[in-house]
Short mmCIF file of C-alpha atoms in Angstrom, two decimals:
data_model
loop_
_atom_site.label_atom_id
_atom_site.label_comp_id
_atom_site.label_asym_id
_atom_site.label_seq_id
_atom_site.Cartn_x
_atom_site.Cartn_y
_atom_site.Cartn_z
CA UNK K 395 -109.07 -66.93 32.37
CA UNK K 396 -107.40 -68.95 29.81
CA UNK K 397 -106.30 -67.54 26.26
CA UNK K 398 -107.51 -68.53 23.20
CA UNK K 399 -103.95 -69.64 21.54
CA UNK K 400 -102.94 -71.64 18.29
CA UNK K 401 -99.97 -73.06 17.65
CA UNK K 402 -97.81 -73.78 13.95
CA UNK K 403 -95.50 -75.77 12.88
CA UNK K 404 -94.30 -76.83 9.46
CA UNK K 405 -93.71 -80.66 8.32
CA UNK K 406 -89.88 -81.76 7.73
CA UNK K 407 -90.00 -82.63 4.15
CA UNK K 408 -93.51 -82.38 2.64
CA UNK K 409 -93.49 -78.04 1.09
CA UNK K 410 -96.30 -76.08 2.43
CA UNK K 411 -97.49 -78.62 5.15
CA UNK K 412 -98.80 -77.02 8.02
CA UNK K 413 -99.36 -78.25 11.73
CA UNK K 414 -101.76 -76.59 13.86
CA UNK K 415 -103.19 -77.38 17.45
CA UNK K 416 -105.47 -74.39 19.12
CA UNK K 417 -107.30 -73.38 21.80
CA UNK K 418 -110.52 -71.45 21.29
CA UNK K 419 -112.86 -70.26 23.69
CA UNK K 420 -114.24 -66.91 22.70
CA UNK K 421 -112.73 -66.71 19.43
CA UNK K 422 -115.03 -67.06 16.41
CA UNK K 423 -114.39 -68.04 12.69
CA UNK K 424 -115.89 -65.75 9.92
CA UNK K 425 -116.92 -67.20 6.79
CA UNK K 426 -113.62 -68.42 5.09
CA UNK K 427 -111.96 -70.60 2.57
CA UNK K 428 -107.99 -72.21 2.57
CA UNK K 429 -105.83 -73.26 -0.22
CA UNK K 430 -105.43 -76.51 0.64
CA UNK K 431 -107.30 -79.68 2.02
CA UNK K 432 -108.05 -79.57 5.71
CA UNK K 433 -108.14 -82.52 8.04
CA UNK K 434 -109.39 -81.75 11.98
CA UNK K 435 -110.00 -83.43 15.21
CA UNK K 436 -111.53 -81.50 17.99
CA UNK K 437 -110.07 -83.39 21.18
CA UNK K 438 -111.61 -81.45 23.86
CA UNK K 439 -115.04 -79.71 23.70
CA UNK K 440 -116.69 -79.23 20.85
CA UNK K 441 -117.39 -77.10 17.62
CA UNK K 442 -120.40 -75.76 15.52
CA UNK K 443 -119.84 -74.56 12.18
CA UNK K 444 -121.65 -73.94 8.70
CA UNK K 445 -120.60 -75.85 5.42
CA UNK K 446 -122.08 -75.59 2.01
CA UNK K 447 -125.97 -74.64 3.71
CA UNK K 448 -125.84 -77.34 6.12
CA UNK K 449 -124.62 -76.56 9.98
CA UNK K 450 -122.43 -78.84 12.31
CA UNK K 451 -121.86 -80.19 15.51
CA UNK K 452 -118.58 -81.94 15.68
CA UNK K 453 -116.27 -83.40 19.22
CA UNK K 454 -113.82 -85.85 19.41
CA UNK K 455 -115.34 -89.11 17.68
CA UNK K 456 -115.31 -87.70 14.00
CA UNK K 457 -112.54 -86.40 11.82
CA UNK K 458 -113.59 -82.88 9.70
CA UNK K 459 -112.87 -82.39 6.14
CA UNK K 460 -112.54 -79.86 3.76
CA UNK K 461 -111.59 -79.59 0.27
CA UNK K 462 -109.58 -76.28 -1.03
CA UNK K 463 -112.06 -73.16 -1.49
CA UNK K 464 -114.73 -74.50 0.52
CA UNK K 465 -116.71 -71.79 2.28
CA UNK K 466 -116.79 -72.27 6.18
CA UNK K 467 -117.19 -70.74 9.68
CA UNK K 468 -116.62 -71.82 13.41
CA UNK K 469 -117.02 -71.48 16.64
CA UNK K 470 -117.55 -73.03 20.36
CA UNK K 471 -120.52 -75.36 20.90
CA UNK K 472 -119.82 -74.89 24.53
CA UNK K 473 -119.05 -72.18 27.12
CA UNK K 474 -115.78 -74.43 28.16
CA UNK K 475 -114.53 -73.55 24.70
CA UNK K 476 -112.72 -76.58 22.20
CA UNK K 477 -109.51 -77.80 21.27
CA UNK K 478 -108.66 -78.31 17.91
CA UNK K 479 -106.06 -80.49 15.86
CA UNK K 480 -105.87 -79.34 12.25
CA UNK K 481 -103.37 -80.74 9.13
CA UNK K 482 -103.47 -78.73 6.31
CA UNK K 483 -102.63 -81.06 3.30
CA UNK K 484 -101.13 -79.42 -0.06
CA UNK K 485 -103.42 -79.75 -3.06
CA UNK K 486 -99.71 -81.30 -4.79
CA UNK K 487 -99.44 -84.07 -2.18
CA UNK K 488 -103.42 -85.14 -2.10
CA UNK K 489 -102.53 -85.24 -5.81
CA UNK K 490 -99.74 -87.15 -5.89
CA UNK K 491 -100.82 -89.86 -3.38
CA UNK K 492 -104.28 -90.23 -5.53
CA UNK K 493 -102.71 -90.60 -8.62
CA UNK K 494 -100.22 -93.59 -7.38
CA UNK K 495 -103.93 -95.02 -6.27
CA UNK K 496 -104.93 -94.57 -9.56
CA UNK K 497 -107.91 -91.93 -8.72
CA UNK K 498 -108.27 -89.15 -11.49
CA UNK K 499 -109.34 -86.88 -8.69
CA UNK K 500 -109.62 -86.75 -5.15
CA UNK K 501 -112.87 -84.95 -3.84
CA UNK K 502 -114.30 -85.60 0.28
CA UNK K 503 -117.96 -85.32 -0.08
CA UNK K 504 -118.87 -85.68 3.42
CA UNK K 505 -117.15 -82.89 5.70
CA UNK K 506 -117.71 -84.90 8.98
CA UNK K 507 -116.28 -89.13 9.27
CA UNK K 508 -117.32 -90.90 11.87
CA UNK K 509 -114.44 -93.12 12.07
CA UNK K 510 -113.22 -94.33 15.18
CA UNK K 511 -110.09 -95.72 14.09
CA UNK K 512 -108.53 -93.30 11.49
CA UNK K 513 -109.38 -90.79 14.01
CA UNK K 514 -107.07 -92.55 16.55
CA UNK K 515 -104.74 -92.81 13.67
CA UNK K 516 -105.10 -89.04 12.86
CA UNK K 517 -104.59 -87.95 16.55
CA UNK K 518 -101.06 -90.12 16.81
CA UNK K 519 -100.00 -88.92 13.61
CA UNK K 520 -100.42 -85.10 14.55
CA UNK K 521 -98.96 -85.66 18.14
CA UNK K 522 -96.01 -87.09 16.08
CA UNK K 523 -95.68 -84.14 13.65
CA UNK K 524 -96.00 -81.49 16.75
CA UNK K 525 -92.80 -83.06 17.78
CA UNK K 526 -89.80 -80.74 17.38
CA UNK K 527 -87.22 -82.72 18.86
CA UNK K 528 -84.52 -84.41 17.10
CA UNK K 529 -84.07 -87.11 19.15
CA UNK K 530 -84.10 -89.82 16.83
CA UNK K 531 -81.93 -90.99 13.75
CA UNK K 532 -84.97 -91.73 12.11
CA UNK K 533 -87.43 -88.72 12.39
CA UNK K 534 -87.75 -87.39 9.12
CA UNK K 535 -88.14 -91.44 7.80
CA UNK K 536 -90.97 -91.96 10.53
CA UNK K 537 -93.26 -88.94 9.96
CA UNK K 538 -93.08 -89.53 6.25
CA UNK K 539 -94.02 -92.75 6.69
CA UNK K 540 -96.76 -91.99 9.09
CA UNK K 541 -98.05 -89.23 6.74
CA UNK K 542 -98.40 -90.77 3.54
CA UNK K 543 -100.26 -93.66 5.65
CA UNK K 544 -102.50 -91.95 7.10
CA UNK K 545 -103.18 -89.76 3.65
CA UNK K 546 -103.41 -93.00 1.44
CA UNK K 547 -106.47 -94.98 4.22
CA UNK K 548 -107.93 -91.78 4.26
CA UNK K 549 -108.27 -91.11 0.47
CA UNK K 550 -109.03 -94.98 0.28
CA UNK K 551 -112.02 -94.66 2.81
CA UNK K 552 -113.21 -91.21 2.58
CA UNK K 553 -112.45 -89.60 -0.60
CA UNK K 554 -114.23 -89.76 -4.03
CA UNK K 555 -112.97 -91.57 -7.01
CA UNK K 556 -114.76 -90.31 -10.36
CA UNK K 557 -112.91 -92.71 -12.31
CA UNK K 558 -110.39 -95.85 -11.47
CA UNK K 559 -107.81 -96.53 -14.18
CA UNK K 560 -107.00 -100.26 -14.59
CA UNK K 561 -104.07 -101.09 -12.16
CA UNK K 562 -101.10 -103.52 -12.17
CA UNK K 563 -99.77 -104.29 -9.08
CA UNK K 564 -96.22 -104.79 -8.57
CA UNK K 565 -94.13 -106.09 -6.23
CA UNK K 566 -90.48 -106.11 -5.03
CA UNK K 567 -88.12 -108.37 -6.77
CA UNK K 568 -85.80 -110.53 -4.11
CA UNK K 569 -83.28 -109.28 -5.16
CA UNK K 570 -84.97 -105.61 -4.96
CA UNK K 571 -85.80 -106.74 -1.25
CA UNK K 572 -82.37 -108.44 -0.76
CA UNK K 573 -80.53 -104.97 -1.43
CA UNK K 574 -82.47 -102.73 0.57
CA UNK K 575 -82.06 -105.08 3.64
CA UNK K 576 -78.23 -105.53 2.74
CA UNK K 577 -78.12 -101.69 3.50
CA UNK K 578 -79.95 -101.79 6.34
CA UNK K 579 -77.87 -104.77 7.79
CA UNK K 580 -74.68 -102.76 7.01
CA UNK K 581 -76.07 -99.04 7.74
CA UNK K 582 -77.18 -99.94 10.97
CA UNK K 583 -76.08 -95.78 12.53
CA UNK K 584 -77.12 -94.35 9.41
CA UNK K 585 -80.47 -92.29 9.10
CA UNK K 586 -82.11 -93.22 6.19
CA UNK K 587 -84.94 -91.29 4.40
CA UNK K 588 -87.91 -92.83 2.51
CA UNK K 589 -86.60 -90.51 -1.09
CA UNK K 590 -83.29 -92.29 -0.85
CA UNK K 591 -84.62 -95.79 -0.16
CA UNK K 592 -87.42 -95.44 -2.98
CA UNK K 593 -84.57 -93.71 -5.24
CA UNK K 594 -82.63 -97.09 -4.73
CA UNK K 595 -84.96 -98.92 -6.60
CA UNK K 596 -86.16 -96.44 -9.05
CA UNK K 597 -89.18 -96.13 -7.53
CA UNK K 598 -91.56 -93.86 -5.79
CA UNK K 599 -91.97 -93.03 -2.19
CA UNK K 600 -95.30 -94.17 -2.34
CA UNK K 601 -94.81 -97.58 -4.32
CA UNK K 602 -91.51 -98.17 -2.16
CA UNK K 603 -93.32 -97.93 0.53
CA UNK K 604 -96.47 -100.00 -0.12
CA UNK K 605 -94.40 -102.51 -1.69
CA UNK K 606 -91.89 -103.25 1.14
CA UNK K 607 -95.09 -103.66 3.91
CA UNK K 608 -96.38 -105.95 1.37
CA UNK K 609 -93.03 -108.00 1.31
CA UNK K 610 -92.40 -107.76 4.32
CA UNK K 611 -95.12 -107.21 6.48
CA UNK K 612 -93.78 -104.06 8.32
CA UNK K 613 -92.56 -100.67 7.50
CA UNK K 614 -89.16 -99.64 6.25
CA UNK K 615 -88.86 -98.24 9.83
CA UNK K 616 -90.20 -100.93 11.70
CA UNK K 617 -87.96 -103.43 9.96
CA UNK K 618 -84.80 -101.31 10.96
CA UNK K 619 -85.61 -100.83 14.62
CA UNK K 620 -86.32 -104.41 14.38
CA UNK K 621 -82.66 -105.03 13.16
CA UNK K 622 -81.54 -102.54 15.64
CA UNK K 623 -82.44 -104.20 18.73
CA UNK K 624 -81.15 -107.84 17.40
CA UNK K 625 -77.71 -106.53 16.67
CA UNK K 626 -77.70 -104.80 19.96
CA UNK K 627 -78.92 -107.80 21.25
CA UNK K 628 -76.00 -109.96 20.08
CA UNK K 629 -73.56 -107.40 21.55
CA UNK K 630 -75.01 -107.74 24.68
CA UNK K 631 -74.43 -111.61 24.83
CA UNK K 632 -71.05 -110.78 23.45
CA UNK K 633 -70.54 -108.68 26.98
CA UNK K 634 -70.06 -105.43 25.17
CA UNK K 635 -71.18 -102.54 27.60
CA UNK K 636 -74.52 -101.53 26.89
CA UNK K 637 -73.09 -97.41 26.87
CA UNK K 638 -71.50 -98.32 23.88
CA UNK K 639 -74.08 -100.06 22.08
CA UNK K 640 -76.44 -97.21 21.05
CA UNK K 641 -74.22 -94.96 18.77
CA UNK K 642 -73.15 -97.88 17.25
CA UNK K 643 -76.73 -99.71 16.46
CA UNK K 644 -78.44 -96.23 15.21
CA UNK K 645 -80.10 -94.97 18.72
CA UNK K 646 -79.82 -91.31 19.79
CA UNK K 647 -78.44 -91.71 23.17
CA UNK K 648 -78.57 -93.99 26.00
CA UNK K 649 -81.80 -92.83 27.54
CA UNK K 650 -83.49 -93.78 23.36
CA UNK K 651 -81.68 -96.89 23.50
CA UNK K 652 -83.04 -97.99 27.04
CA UNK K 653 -86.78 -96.98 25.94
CA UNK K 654 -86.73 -98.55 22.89
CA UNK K 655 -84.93 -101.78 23.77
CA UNK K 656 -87.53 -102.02 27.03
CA UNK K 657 -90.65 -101.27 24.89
CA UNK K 658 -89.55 -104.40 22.62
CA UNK K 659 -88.04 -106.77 25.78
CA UNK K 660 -89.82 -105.57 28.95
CA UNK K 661 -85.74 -104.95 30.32
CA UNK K 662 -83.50 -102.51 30.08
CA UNK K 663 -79.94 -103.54 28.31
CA UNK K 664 -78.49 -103.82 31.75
CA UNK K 665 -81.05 -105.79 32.89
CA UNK K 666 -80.81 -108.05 29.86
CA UNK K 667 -77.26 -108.47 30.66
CA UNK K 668 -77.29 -108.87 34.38
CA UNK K 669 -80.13 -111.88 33.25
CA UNK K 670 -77.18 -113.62 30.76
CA UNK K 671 -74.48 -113.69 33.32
CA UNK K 672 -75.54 -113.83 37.13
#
């Protein structure tokens, strides 16, 4: 018979962020309230569970949410038992990320969202934050980007604005633009963080990041891999051994430069290579 588990982890730069994926088959959820705001997505099974006088059925086409000190229960719906994805989002960093939208609060009056595509969005982002490797250069840089993403569609979509403050939008100067990819071009191994990027420019890690998508059309991240794999690309033609190429472009190892470069190509370096000079 299988165990009811659940599993923790903590996020790599946002204080107090927890991760949590469980198992539940038997186990049952007095009445309860957390500290923070928490986001779930029940990916196998499903779950019944009591909110504010109204009771729930909830599987894996709608996200759950609950604001801080909001009285709850759960349990199975189902014999089989459920599986549950859960983020637990600090009051300070729901706060922050609806103040740069210019909400004077941030309050989720519906505790189930039938949205099929933030839930998608939810589900990638969580599989990414269960990740403890350090595999990649950029890890801390891609979850932060992913998480204040995900947190600014979902406050956009979902969460209640009592009052919207007039709002000038700003953009990145070219020259603001122009110096940030100048890094990039000549940082190519280094791993960058969104705080030191958005400190560059005086700016925060929310309005740095908004404003270079808008520039540019793709995340800070997504820009550099981009650069990555053109670089590497011109060493290639230039016959340099593709074993030497990853350290030297920003990948991990090998095996992270192969994926990566193959994702974007549909061929390996080698391959690549072997194409340029048979």
């Amino acid at each position: 018979m299988q165990q009811d588990y659940i599993h923790y982890w903590q996020h790599p730069s946002i204080a107090e962020m927890a991760i949590s994926r469980a198992r539940f088959q038997h186990f049952t959820f007095d009445k309860h309230v957390h500290l923070d705001y928490h986001v779930g997505l029940i990916s196998q099974g499903s779950q019944r569970y009591s909110h504010k006088g109204q009771h729930y059925h909830v599987g894996n086409t709608v996200l759950s949410t609950l604001n801080p000190d909001e009285v709850h229960d759960g349990t199975s719906h189902q014999e089989e038992g459920y599986t549950a994805n859960v983020l637990s989002l600090p009051i300070h960093y729901i706060h922050h990320i609806a103040q740069e939208l210019k909400y004077s609060s941030c309050y989720f009056q519906h505790p189930v969202l039938p949205d099929a595509q933030l839930c998608r969005t939810f589900l990638q982002l969580h599989q990414l934050l269960a990740q403890q490797d350090t595999h990649h250069i950029d890890s801390q840089l891609i979850k932060d980007t992913a998480t204040m993403a995900f947190t600014t569609e979902l406050i956009l979509r979902h969460c209640k604005n009592n009052q919207v403050r007039s709002e000038k939008h700003f953009a990145l100067s070219p020259k603001q633009l122009n110096d940030i990819k100048s890094l990039f071009h000549s940082q190519l191994s280094h791993s960058f963080k969104l705080e030191e990027l958005a400190a560059q420019l005086n700016l925060s890690q929310f309005q740095f990041l908004r404003q270079f998508k808008t520039a540019t059309g793709m995340t800070p991240h997504a820009y550099l891999k981009c650069l990555r794999l053109e670089y590497a690309k011109k060493a290639l033609l230039r016959g340099k051994k593709p074993t030497h190429i990853a350290h030297d472009m920003g990948f991990f190892d090998q095996s992270h430069f192969n994926k990566t470069f193959k994702a974007a190509y549909l061929m390996t370096p080698s391959h690549f290579q072997r194409c340029l000079y048979r």
